[in-house]
Amino acid sequence: AERPMPASVWLWRARIEAALGGARGAEFAQRAITVEAQPSSAALAAARAAWARGQDAAAVAAYRQGLIALAGGGPMDPWLGDLGPLIRDEEAQRLGGLDNVEAVNWLVDFWQRRAAEAGVSLEERLTEHYRRVRHVHANFCRTCILETVPDPVIPYGRVSMGLDERGLFYLMHGEPTRTARTDGNSLPPNAAWLYERPEPEPNLMLHFAVVEPRSGFVIMENPLSVINPVVDPLEVDTTQMGDMPPGSRP
């Protein structure tokens, strides 16, 4: 008899189907349960697939079902891996040594805080996050092996999501209000993102550039210093990592 595919393969097929907006993600997630008891991971895969198809209510329901299953056991990595740079240092410290029930409570508290910061419901914040996840994997995948990059790159904690730094900041801040790039034979590939914020908050301006082929797009404090190292640094605050208020998005 033909050997059945392991659950991990079905889960990966479900994830790929979700990324492509296909219709069979939920089916593949269910097959993972049939092959091997991984209800929490399969429910997360089903949620991703439903969000990819615009079925937001079904996706949130599947996510909640997955949390219930996760409290009874199962791997945490798929759930935390989707959060990436959204996890703050103090939140990461709380994760150490948690059992599954405590980890589920951590996840619920995490999304409640993010929803409150954005001024939206928990369901809306979850849906917006997974929209961002699909967008960054479609547009900002890292295309090189990230090695040591020279100054003037701002040191920034990278996560294993296969994204360049545009993708990491998009996950944190969402769609920029405006974008631009500067073309020229002496200029590396570059991008500028502006996030307009309601007063009294300052607007957030981010600059990215490929400073060498091995770096991919990285965040820059002073993009002009790539071609002219004596230029004074631009006054750009890249330390603001919170969610954008909903009224500040286009």
Coordinates of C-alpha atoms in Angstrom, one line a residue:
A1 CA 0.0 0.0 0.0
E2 CA 1.1 3.5 -0.7
R3 CA 2.5 5.3 2.4
P4 CA 0.4 8.3 3.4
M5 CA 2.0 11.7 3.4
P6 CA 2.9 12.9 7.0
A7 CA 0.9 15.6 8.7
S8 CA 3.7 18.1 8.3
V9 CA 3.5 17.8 4.5
W10 CA -0.3 18.4 4.5
L11 CA 0.2 21.4 6.8
W12 CA 2.8 22.9 4.4
R13 CA 0.4 22.3 1.5
A14 CA -2.3 24.1 3.4
R15 CA 0.0 27.0 4.0
I16 CA 1.1 27.2 0.4
E17 CA -2.5 27.0 -0.7
A18 CA -3.4 29.9 1.6
A19 CA -0.5 32.0 0.3
L20 CA -1.7 31.4 -3.2
G21 CA -5.4 32.1 -2.3
G22 CA -6.4 28.6 -3.3
A23 CA -9.6 26.9 -2.3
R24 CA -8.1 23.7 -0.8
G25 CA -6.3 24.9 2.2
A26 CA -9.0 23.8 4.7
E27 CA -9.1 20.4 3.0
F28 CA -5.4 19.9 3.4
A29 CA -5.5 21.1 7.0
Q30 CA -8.2 18.5 7.7
R31 CA -6.1 15.8 6.1
A32 CA -3.3 16.6 8.5
I33 CA -5.7 15.7 11.4
T34 CA -6.6 12.5 9.6
V35 CA -3.0 11.4 9.3
E36 CA -1.8 12.5 12.7
A37 CA -3.5 14.2 15.6
Q38 CA -2.3 17.8 15.3
P39 CA -5.6 19.7 15.8
S40 CA -4.1 22.9 16.9
S41 CA -1.7 23.2 14.0
A42 CA -4.4 22.1 11.5
A43 CA -6.9 24.7 12.9
L44 CA -4.3 27.4 12.4
A45 CA -3.7 26.2 8.8
A46 CA -7.5 26.3 8.2
A47 CA -7.7 29.8 9.6
R48 CA -4.9 31.0 7.3
A49 CA -6.7 29.4 4.4
A50 CA -10.0 31.0 5.3
W51 CA -8.4 34.5 5.6
A52 CA -6.7 34.0 2.2
R53 CA -10.1 33.5 0.7
G54 CA -11.7 36.5 2.4
Q55 CA -13.7 34.3 4.8
D56 CA -12.9 36.4 7.9
A57 CA -15.5 35.1 10.3
A58 CA -14.7 31.5 9.5
A59 CA -11.0 32.2 9.9
V60 CA -11.4 33.8 13.3
A61 CA -13.6 30.8 14.4
A62 CA -10.9 28.4 13.3
Y63 CA -8.2 30.4 15.1
R64 CA -10.2 30.3 18.3
Q65 CA -10.8 26.5 17.9
G66 CA -7.0 26.1 17.4
L67 CA -6.3 28.0 20.7
I68 CA -8.7 25.7 22.5
A69 CA -6.9 22.6 21.0
L70 CA -3.5 24.2 21.7
A71 CA -4.4 24.4 25.4
G72 CA -4.6 20.6 25.5
G73 CA -1.3 20.1 23.8
G74 CA 0.6 20.7 20.5
P75 CA 3.5 22.7 19.2
M76 CA 3.7 26.5 19.9
D77 CA 6.1 27.3 17.1
P78 CA 3.6 27.7 14.3
W79 CA 1.6 30.2 16.4
L80 CA 4.5 32.3 17.5
G81 CA 6.2 32.1 14.1
D82 CA 3.4 34.1 12.6
L83 CA 4.0 37.0 15.0
G84 CA 7.6 37.7 14.1
P85 CA 8.7 41.2 14.9
L86 CA 5.4 42.1 16.7
I87 CA 6.7 40.3 19.8
R88 CA 8.3 42.9 22.1
D89 CA 11.2 42.2 24.4
E90 CA 9.2 42.2 27.6
E91 CA 6.6 39.9 26.0
A92 CA 9.3 37.5 24.9
Q93 CA 10.6 37.3 28.4
R94 CA 7.2 36.2 29.6
L95 CA 7.2 33.3 27.2
G96 CA 10.0 31.3 28.8
G97 CA 8.8 28.2 30.6
L98 CA 5.1 28.6 29.9
D99 CA 3.0 25.4 29.6
N100 CA 0.4 25.2 26.8
V101 CA -2.5 26.7 28.9
E102 CA -0.3 29.6 30.0
A103 CA 0.9 30.1 26.4
V104 CA -2.7 30.3 25.1
N105 CA -3.4 32.9 27.7
W106 CA -0.3 34.8 26.6
L107 CA -1.6 34.7 23.0
V108 CA -5.0 36.0 23.9
D109 CA -3.5 38.8 26.0
F110 CA -1.1 39.6 23.1
W111 CA -3.9 40.1 20.6
Q112 CA -6.1 42.0 23.1
R113 CA -3.3 44.5 23.6
R114 CA -2.6 44.9 19.9
A115 CA -6.3 45.4 19.2
A116 CA -6.6 48.0 21.9
E117 CA -3.5 49.9 20.6
A118 CA -5.0 49.9 17.1
G119 CA -8.5 50.9 18.3
V120 CA -10.2 47.9 16.7
S121 CA -11.7 44.7 17.8
L122 CA -9.6 41.6 18.4
E123 CA -11.2 39.9 15.4
E124 CA -10.3 42.9 13.2
R125 CA -6.7 43.1 14.4
L126 CA -6.2 39.3 13.8
T127 CA -7.6 39.7 10.3
E128 CA -5.4 42.7 9.5
H129 CA -2.3 40.8 10.7
Y130 CA -2.9 37.9 8.5
R131 CA -3.6 40.2 5.6
R132 CA -0.1 41.7 6.3
V133 CA 1.4 38.2 6.5
R134 CA 0.1 37.3 3.0
H135 CA 1.3 40.7 1.6
V136 CA 4.9 40.5 2.9
H137 CA 5.4 36.9 1.8
A138 CA 4.1 37.9 -1.7
N139 CA 6.2 41.1 -1.9
F140 CA 9.1 41.3 0.5
C141 CA 10.7 37.8 0.6
R142 CA 14.5 37.9 1.2
T143 CA 16.2 36.9 -2.0
C144 CA 19.7 36.4 -0.6
I145 CA 21.5 34.9 2.4
L146 CA 21.7 37.6 4.9
E147 CA 25.4 38.1 5.9
T148 CA 27.2 40.9 7.7
V149 CA 26.1 44.3 6.3
P150 CA 28.2 47.5 6.7
D151 CA 27.3 50.8 8.3
P152 CA 25.2 52.9 8.0
V153 CA 22.7 50.1 8.5
I154 CA 20.7 50.5 11.7
P155 CA 21.2 47.4 13.9
Y156 CA 17.8 45.7 14.0
G157 CA 16.8 42.3 15.4
R158 CA 16.0 40.0 12.5
V159 CA 13.6 37.1 12.7
S160 CA 13.5 33.9 10.8
M161 CA 10.6 34.7 8.6
G162 CA 12.4 34.8 5.2
L163 CA 11.6 38.5 4.8
D164 CA 13.8 41.5 4.1
E165 CA 13.4 44.5 6.5
R166 CA 10.6 46.1 4.5
G167 CA 8.6 43.0 5.3
L168 CA 9.4 43.2 9.0
F169 CA 8.3 46.9 9.2
Y170 CA 5.2 46.2 7.1
L171 CA 4.2 43.6 9.6
M172 CA 4.5 46.1 12.4
H173 CA 3.0 49.2 10.8
G174 CA 0.9 48.0 7.9
E175 CA 0.4 49.8 4.6
P176 CA 2.4 53.1 4.3
T177 CA 0.5 56.3 3.5
R178 CA 2.9 57.1 0.7
T179 CA 5.9 55.4 -0.9
A180 CA 8.7 56.7 -3.2
R181 CA 12.0 55.6 -4.7
T182 CA 14.9 57.5 -6.2
D183 CA 16.4 56.2 -9.4
G184 CA 19.9 56.9 -10.7
N185 CA 22.9 55.0 -12.0
S186 CA 24.9 55.8 -8.8
L187 CA 22.1 54.8 -6.5
P188 CA 21.4 51.3 -5.1
P189 CA 17.8 50.0 -5.1
N190 CA 15.9 52.0 -2.5
A191 CA 12.5 52.8 -1.1
A192 CA 11.0 55.5 1.2
W193 CA 7.9 54.9 3.2
L194 CA 5.9 57.6 4.9
Y195 CA 3.3 56.9 7.6
E196 CA 1.1 59.9 8.4
R197 CA 0.0 60.0 12.0
P198 CA -2.7 62.1 13.6
E199 CA -1.4 65.0 15.8
P200 CA 0.3 65.2 18.2
E201 CA 2.1 62.1 17.1
P202 CA 5.0 62.7 14.6
N203 CA 4.9 61.1 11.2
L204 CA 7.1 58.1 10.7
M205 CA 9.5 58.1 7.7
L206 CA 11.4 54.9 6.9
H207 CA 14.2 54.5 4.3
F208 CA 15.4 51.2 2.9
A209 CA 18.2 50.4 0.5
V210 CA 20.2 47.5 -0.8
V211 CA 23.7 48.5 0.4
E212 CA 25.4 45.5 -1.0
P213 CA 24.1 42.5 -3.0
R214 CA 24.3 40.2 0.1
S215 CA 22.2 42.5 2.3
G216 CA 18.9 42.7 0.6
F217 CA 16.7 45.7 1.6
V218 CA 17.7 46.9 5.0
I219 CA 16.5 49.9 7.1
M220 CA 18.7 53.0 6.8
E221 CA 19.1 55.9 9.1
N222 CA 20.7 58.0 6.4
P223 CA 20.1 56.7 2.9
L224 CA 22.4 59.4 1.3
S225 CA 25.4 58.1 3.2
V226 CA 25.5 55.0 1.0
I227 CA 26.8 57.3 -1.8
N228 CA 28.1 60.2 0.3
P229 CA 29.4 59.3 3.8
V230 CA 29.9 62.9 4.9
V231 CA 26.2 63.8 4.6
D232 CA 24.7 64.7 8.0
P233 CA 22.4 62.0 9.3
L234 CA 18.7 62.5 8.7
E235 CA 16.5 63.0 11.7
V236 CA 14.5 59.8 11.3
D237 CA 13.0 58.0 14.3
T238 CA 12.8 54.3 13.5
T239 CA 12.3 53.2 17.1
Q240 CA 8.5 53.6 17.1
M241 CA 7.3 50.1 16.8
G242 CA 3.6 50.3 17.9
D243 CA 0.6 49.7 15.7
M244 CA -0.7 52.6 13.6
P245 CA -4.0 54.1 14.8
P246 CA -6.7 53.1 12.3
G247 CA -7.4 56.8 11.4
S248 CA -3.8 57.3 10.3
R249 CA -4.0 54.6 7.5
P250 CA -5.1 55.6 4.0

